[in-house]
Amino acid sequence: MLNFNEYLQTNFIGRNVVARENIPSTNDLAKQLAAKGAPNGTIVIADEQSAGRGRLNRGWYSPKGGGLWFSLILRPGDFVAPVDAAKFTLLTAVAVIFTMQKFSLTAKIKWPNDILFDGKKLVGILTEMSATDERINHIVVGAGINVNIATEDFPPDIAQIATSLLIMRGAPLNEGQFLAAFLAEFEKLYINVANERGFSSVLNKWRKHSATIGNEVTVFGIGETFSGIAEDIDNDGALLVRTTVGLRKVLAGDVSVRSRRN
Ligand code: BTN
């Protein structure tokens, strides 16, 4: 099992650890534990997931020794409203970018939640929430970080679209150190949201590292597809796309990005 405790410098994020060798999905176990009262900041981590879940009912490849597959249980009900819960996805993406910088690695964020290198996916984030109309009970933020997967070890169906920190660096990375560094970055951003009672500085940081803003995008929405220039994200975290018929606000969906600089 992964040892990251010796590197951990946080106060509450990642302090309560639930570690398993092989489970279907850390998000599913985290949701069960959260419903039973697990404390804020609990991390559920698995060496391997047999049914890792992605967005839009996709799977997530989570082999043993290949990467970090974990979920954080958060209880921000005192300072975040249910409508803002999805912004923890953006916060998590920013925390990954900052962690990578500590390891001299640079990557970009594709709206809303993909971390890309060379146009290929390095990290996926899946945020799920339990709430009443007015108040968040808990949030589960699941992250899959491809750390030590070699090109030839990806299954053929994702080999063309996925990458790893190993592939980026050309050398393996200490997963425990990387996770501890990530948890520290995450905690800083979380405390910042609590202090500011909002996500505006997180959104600004997200904008700075975006691969989407300023580029031509095709949006695959529910029942429609359209193209335009991604101008910004607004305070809801929605993507604003300038199309021939005006500005469109995209709250959910998938986008493909074509750089205007090439
Ligand atoms: C996506 O990009 O579609 C999101 C992928 C999220 C994968 C992580 S791995 C840990 C956690 N447990 C899951 O079942 N999914 C998330």
Short mmCIF file of C-alpha atoms and ligand atoms in Angstrom, two decimals:
data_model
loop_
_atom_site.label_atom_id
_atom_site.label_comp_id
_atom_site.label_asym_id
_atom_site.label_seq_id
_atom_site.Cartn_x
_atom_site.Cartn_y
_atom_site.Cartn_z
CA MET A 1 0.00 0.00 0.00
CA LEU A 2 1.17 3.50 -0.80
CA ASN A 3 3.08 5.33 1.89
CA PHE A 4 2.52 9.07 1.75
CA ASN A 5 2.13 9.72 5.46
CA GLU A 6 5.82 10.38 6.01
CA TYR A 7 5.64 13.25 3.50
CA LEU A 8 2.29 14.68 4.59
CA GLN A 9 2.30 18.30 5.78
CA THR A 10 -1.41 19.09 5.89
CA ASN A 11 -3.65 19.80 8.86
CA PHE A 12 -6.79 18.01 7.79
CA ILE A 13 -6.77 17.06 4.09
CA GLY A 14 -5.60 13.45 3.84
CA ARG A 15 -5.14 13.02 7.59
CA ASN A 16 -7.84 10.37 7.96
CA VAL A 17 -6.82 7.60 5.56
CA VAL A 18 -8.89 4.70 4.28
CA ALA A 19 -6.60 2.58 2.09
CA ARG A 20 -7.59 -0.54 0.18
CA GLU A 21 -5.75 -2.84 -2.20
CA ASN A 22 -8.53 -3.38 -4.70
CA ILE A 23 -12.04 -1.94 -4.68
CA PRO A 24 -14.50 -1.15 -7.46
CA SER A 25 -14.30 2.65 -7.06
CA THR A 26 -12.87 4.97 -4.40
CA ASN A 27 -15.69 7.44 -5.12
CA ASP A 28 -18.28 4.80 -4.23
CA LEU A 29 -16.59 3.82 -0.96
CA ALA A 30 -16.05 7.50 -0.11
CA LYS A 31 -19.76 8.22 -0.62
CA GLN A 32 -20.69 5.36 1.72
CA LEU A 33 -18.24 6.51 4.39
CA ALA A 34 -19.33 10.14 4.03
CA ALA A 35 -22.96 9.13 4.58
CA LYS A 36 -21.83 7.44 7.82
CA GLY A 37 -20.10 10.61 9.05
CA ALA A 38 -16.45 10.30 7.94
CA PRO A 39 -14.60 13.52 8.78
CA ASN A 40 -13.80 16.42 6.45
CA GLY A 41 -10.61 15.74 4.51
CA THR A 42 -10.80 11.93 4.66
CA ILE A 43 -8.95 10.30 1.77
CA VAL A 44 -10.05 6.98 0.33
CA ILE A 45 -7.27 5.50 -1.78
CA ALA A 46 -6.88 2.24 -3.65
CA ASP A 47 -3.87 0.52 -5.24
CA GLU A 48 -6.20 -0.64 -7.96
CA GLN A 49 -9.85 -0.07 -8.94
CA SER A 50 -11.83 -2.81 -10.64
CA ALA A 51 -14.61 -0.46 -11.78
CA GLY A 52 -13.11 3.04 -11.76
CA ARG A 53 -15.70 5.56 -12.94
CA GLY A 54 -15.26 8.58 -15.18
CA ARG A 55 -17.62 11.36 -16.22
CA LEU A 56 -20.50 10.71 -18.57
CA ASN A 57 -20.69 7.02 -17.54
CA ARG A 58 -17.24 6.28 -18.83
CA GLY A 59 -14.78 3.97 -17.09
CA TRP A 60 -11.40 4.92 -15.70
CA TYR A 61 -8.39 2.66 -16.22
CA SER A 62 -6.83 2.22 -12.75
CA PRO A 63 -4.15 -0.49 -12.72
CA LYS A 64 -2.02 -1.43 -9.70
CA GLY A 65 1.20 0.58 -9.56
CA GLY A 66 0.04 2.80 -12.43
CA GLY A 67 -1.09 5.87 -10.61
CA LEU A 68 -2.99 7.61 -7.84
CA TRP A 69 -6.65 6.64 -7.59
CA PHE A 70 -8.28 8.40 -4.67
CA SER A 71 -11.27 10.37 -3.40
CA LEU A 72 -11.52 13.13 -0.84
CA ILE A 73 -14.52 13.62 1.41
CA LEU A 74 -15.26 17.33 1.94
CA ARG A 75 -17.74 19.10 4.18
CA PRO A 76 -17.76 22.73 3.07
CA GLY A 77 -21.44 23.26 3.93
CA ASP A 78 -20.71 26.35 6.05
CA PHE A 79 -19.22 28.36 3.20
CA VAL A 80 -20.17 26.76 -0.14
CA ALA A 81 -23.71 26.50 -1.53
CA PRO A 82 -24.82 23.42 -3.48
CA VAL A 83 -24.80 25.34 -6.79
CA ASP A 84 -21.09 25.96 -6.36
CA ALA A 85 -20.08 22.38 -5.56
CA ALA A 86 -18.83 21.64 -9.07
CA LYS A 87 -16.18 24.30 -8.62
CA PHE A 88 -14.25 21.83 -6.48
CA THR A 89 -13.47 20.15 -9.79
CA LEU A 90 -11.76 23.34 -10.97
CA LEU A 91 -10.00 23.68 -7.61
CA THR A 92 -8.69 20.13 -7.90
CA ALA A 93 -7.38 20.76 -11.40
CA VAL A 94 -5.53 23.85 -10.17
CA ALA A 95 -4.06 21.87 -7.25
CA VAL A 96 -2.74 19.24 -9.68
CA ILE A 97 -1.16 21.93 -11.89
CA PHE A 98 0.55 23.53 -8.86
CA THR A 99 1.79 20.11 -7.69
CA MET A 100 3.21 19.36 -11.11
CA GLN A 101 5.04 22.68 -11.05
CA LYS A 102 6.75 21.56 -7.83
CA PHE A 103 8.09 18.63 -9.84
CA SER A 104 9.10 20.92 -12.74
CA LEU A 105 6.26 19.66 -14.92
CA THR A 106 3.89 21.88 -16.90
CA ALA A 107 0.45 20.96 -18.18
CA LYS A 108 -2.78 22.69 -19.16
CA ILE A 109 -6.40 22.34 -18.07
CA LYS A 110 -9.10 21.60 -20.60
CA TRP A 111 -12.53 22.77 -19.46
CA PRO A 112 -13.93 21.62 -17.17
CA ASN A 113 -11.69 19.03 -15.64
CA ASP A 114 -9.12 17.38 -17.84
CA ILE A 115 -5.41 17.87 -17.38
CA LEU A 116 -3.70 17.51 -20.70
CA PHE A 117 -0.14 17.11 -21.86
CA ASP A 118 0.58 16.96 -25.57
CA GLY A 119 -3.18 16.93 -26.12
CA LYS A 120 -3.48 13.68 -24.15
CA LYS A 121 -5.19 13.12 -20.84
CA LEU A 122 -3.07 12.85 -17.72
CA VAL A 123 -5.62 13.34 -14.95
CA GLY A 124 -9.39 12.95 -14.60
CA ILE A 125 -11.57 14.40 -11.85
CA LEU A 126 -15.06 13.30 -10.84
CA THR A 127 -16.95 15.39 -8.26
CA GLU A 128 -20.15 14.07 -6.67
CA MET A 129 -22.36 15.72 -4.11
CA SER A 130 -24.99 14.95 -1.50
CA ALA A 131 -27.09 17.99 -0.59
CA THR A 132 -30.49 19.30 0.34
CA ASP A 133 -31.88 22.33 -1.51
CA GLU A 134 -29.92 24.74 0.64
CA ARG A 135 -26.99 22.89 2.09
CA ILE A 136 -24.21 20.56 1.04
CA ASN A 137 -24.03 17.44 3.21
CA HIS A 138 -20.78 16.32 1.69
CA ILE A 139 -18.82 16.35 -1.54
CA VAL A 140 -16.66 13.55 -2.88
CA VAL A 141 -13.88 14.64 -5.21
CA GLY A 142 -12.29 11.69 -7.01
CA ALA A 143 -9.07 12.06 -8.92
CA GLY A 144 -7.24 9.64 -11.16
CA ILE A 145 -3.64 10.67 -11.84
CA ASN A 146 -1.73 8.58 -14.35
CA VAL A 147 1.72 8.48 -12.78
CA ASN A 148 3.80 5.47 -13.77
CA ILE A 149 2.02 3.99 -16.78
CA ALA A 150 4.23 3.38 -19.86
CA THR A 151 2.81 4.02 -23.33
CA GLU A 152 2.70 0.31 -24.15
CA ASP A 153 0.85 -0.47 -20.91
CA PHE A 154 -2.27 1.55 -21.77
CA PRO A 155 -5.06 -0.56 -23.27
CA PRO A 156 -5.27 -0.04 -27.06
CA ASP A 157 -8.54 1.91 -26.87
CA ILE A 158 -6.98 4.69 -24.75
CA ALA A 159 -3.30 4.49 -25.80
CA GLN A 160 -3.81 7.34 -28.30
CA ILE A 161 -5.60 9.67 -25.89
CA ALA A 162 -3.93 9.04 -22.53
CA THR A 163 -0.54 9.92 -21.11
CA SER A 164 1.27 9.75 -17.76
CA LEU A 165 3.80 11.64 -15.67
CA LEU A 166 6.26 8.84 -16.49
CA ILE A 167 5.83 9.50 -20.20
CA MET A 168 6.21 13.27 -19.62
CA ARG A 169 9.39 13.00 -17.58
CA GLY A 170 10.92 9.91 -19.09
CA ALA A 171 11.46 8.59 -15.58
CA PRO A 172 9.24 7.21 -12.81
CA LEU A 173 7.99 9.47 -10.04
CA ASN A 174 7.56 8.78 -6.31
CA GLU A 175 3.79 8.52 -5.96
CA GLY A 176 3.77 9.09 -2.19
CA GLN A 177 5.68 12.36 -2.53
CA PHE A 178 3.45 13.51 -5.35
CA LEU A 179 0.27 12.72 -3.43
CA ALA A 180 1.48 14.49 -0.27
CA ALA A 181 2.40 17.56 -2.32
CA PHE A 182 -1.00 17.51 -4.02
CA LEU A 183 -2.84 17.30 -0.68
CA ALA A 184 -0.87 20.32 0.58
CA GLU A 185 -1.81 22.36 -2.52
CA PHE A 186 -5.42 21.24 -2.24
CA GLU A 187 -5.61 22.23 1.42
CA LYS A 188 -4.22 25.71 0.70
CA LEU A 189 -6.85 26.29 -1.98
CA TYR A 190 -9.62 24.88 0.21
CA ILE A 191 -8.69 27.19 3.09
CA ASN A 192 -8.59 30.09 0.64
CA VAL A 193 -12.17 29.32 -0.49
CA ALA A 194 -13.28 29.13 3.14
CA ASN A 195 -11.62 32.45 4.00
CA GLU A 196 -12.88 34.26 0.91
CA ARG A 197 -16.26 32.53 1.03
CA GLY A 198 -15.94 31.92 -2.68
CA PHE A 199 -13.98 30.62 -5.61
CA SER A 200 -12.94 33.81 -7.40
CA SER A 201 -9.21 33.38 -6.85
CA VAL A 202 -9.46 29.69 -7.76
CA LEU A 203 -11.22 30.68 -11.00
CA ASN A 204 -8.46 33.19 -11.78
CA LYS A 205 -5.80 30.55 -11.24
CA TRP A 206 -7.77 28.14 -13.41
CA ARG A 207 -7.95 30.76 -16.23
CA LYS A 208 -4.18 31.19 -16.16
CA HIS A 209 -3.59 27.52 -16.84
CA SER A 210 -6.41 26.92 -19.28
CA ALA A 211 -5.87 25.19 -22.61
CA THR A 212 -9.40 26.16 -23.61
CA ILE A 213 -9.73 29.93 -23.27
CA GLY A 214 -8.79 31.82 -26.42
CA ASN A 215 -9.10 28.78 -28.63
CA GLU A 216 -11.62 27.43 -31.08
CA VAL A 217 -13.76 24.74 -29.51
CA THR A 218 -16.44 22.33 -30.53
CA VAL A 219 -18.98 21.72 -27.78
CA PHE A 220 -20.69 18.35 -27.60
CA GLY A 221 -23.71 19.25 -25.49
CA ILE A 222 -26.82 17.29 -24.68
CA GLY A 223 -28.50 16.80 -28.04
CA GLU A 224 -26.45 19.44 -29.90
CA THR A 225 -22.99 20.21 -31.17
CA PHE A 226 -21.68 23.67 -32.00
CA SER A 227 -18.38 25.48 -32.49
CA GLY A 228 -16.99 28.87 -31.55
CA ILE A 229 -14.21 30.67 -29.70
CA ALA A 230 -13.98 29.95 -25.96
CA GLU A 231 -13.74 33.44 -24.47
CA ASP A 232 -13.72 32.85 -20.73
CA ILE A 233 -15.26 31.01 -17.81
CA ASP A 234 -17.79 32.99 -15.82
CA ASN A 235 -18.29 33.07 -12.06
CA ASP A 236 -20.37 29.91 -12.26
CA GLY A 237 -17.46 28.06 -13.85
CA ALA A 238 -19.44 27.86 -17.10
CA LEU A 239 -17.58 28.13 -20.41
CA LEU A 240 -18.49 31.17 -22.52
CA VAL A 241 -18.30 30.41 -26.23
CA ARG A 242 -18.61 33.10 -28.92
CA THR A 243 -20.53 31.63 -31.84
CA THR A 244 -21.88 33.15 -35.05
CA VAL A 245 -25.23 33.57 -33.29
CA GLY A 246 -23.87 35.15 -30.12
CA LEU A 247 -22.36 34.19 -26.78
CA ARG A 248 -23.32 30.75 -25.46
CA LYS A 249 -22.92 29.66 -21.86
CA VAL A 250 -21.92 26.01 -21.50
CA LEU A 251 -22.56 24.48 -18.11
CA ALA A 252 -21.90 20.83 -18.89
CA GLY A 253 -20.67 18.70 -21.72
CA ASP A 254 -17.48 17.82 -23.53
CA VAL A 255 -15.36 20.15 -25.60
CA SER A 256 -12.66 19.54 -28.14
CA VAL A 257 -10.10 22.31 -28.52
CA ARG A 258 -8.21 23.43 -31.59
CA SER A 259 -5.39 25.85 -30.92
CA ARG A 260 -5.63 29.06 -32.94
CA ARG A 261 -1.90 29.42 -32.76
CA ASN A 262 -1.16 26.43 -35.02
C1 BTN B 1 -13.04 11.68 -15.95
O1 BTN B 1 -12.18 12.37 -16.48
O2 BTN B 1 -13.93 11.14 -16.64
C2 BTN B 1 -13.02 11.49 -14.48
C3 BTN B 1 -12.18 10.30 -14.03
C4 BTN B 1 -12.13 10.16 -12.52
C5 BTN B 1 -11.36 8.93 -12.07
C6 BTN B 1 -11.16 8.88 -10.58
S1 BTN B 1 -10.05 7.59 -10.09
C7 BTN B 1 -10.49 7.78 -8.41
C8 BTN B 1 -11.98 8.08 -8.37
N1 BTN B 1 -12.76 6.85 -8.30
C9 BTN B 1 -13.47 6.65 -9.41
O3 BTN B 1 -14.21 5.66 -9.63
N2 BTN B 1 -13.30 7.67 -10.26
C10 BTN B 1 -12.40 8.68 -9.74
#
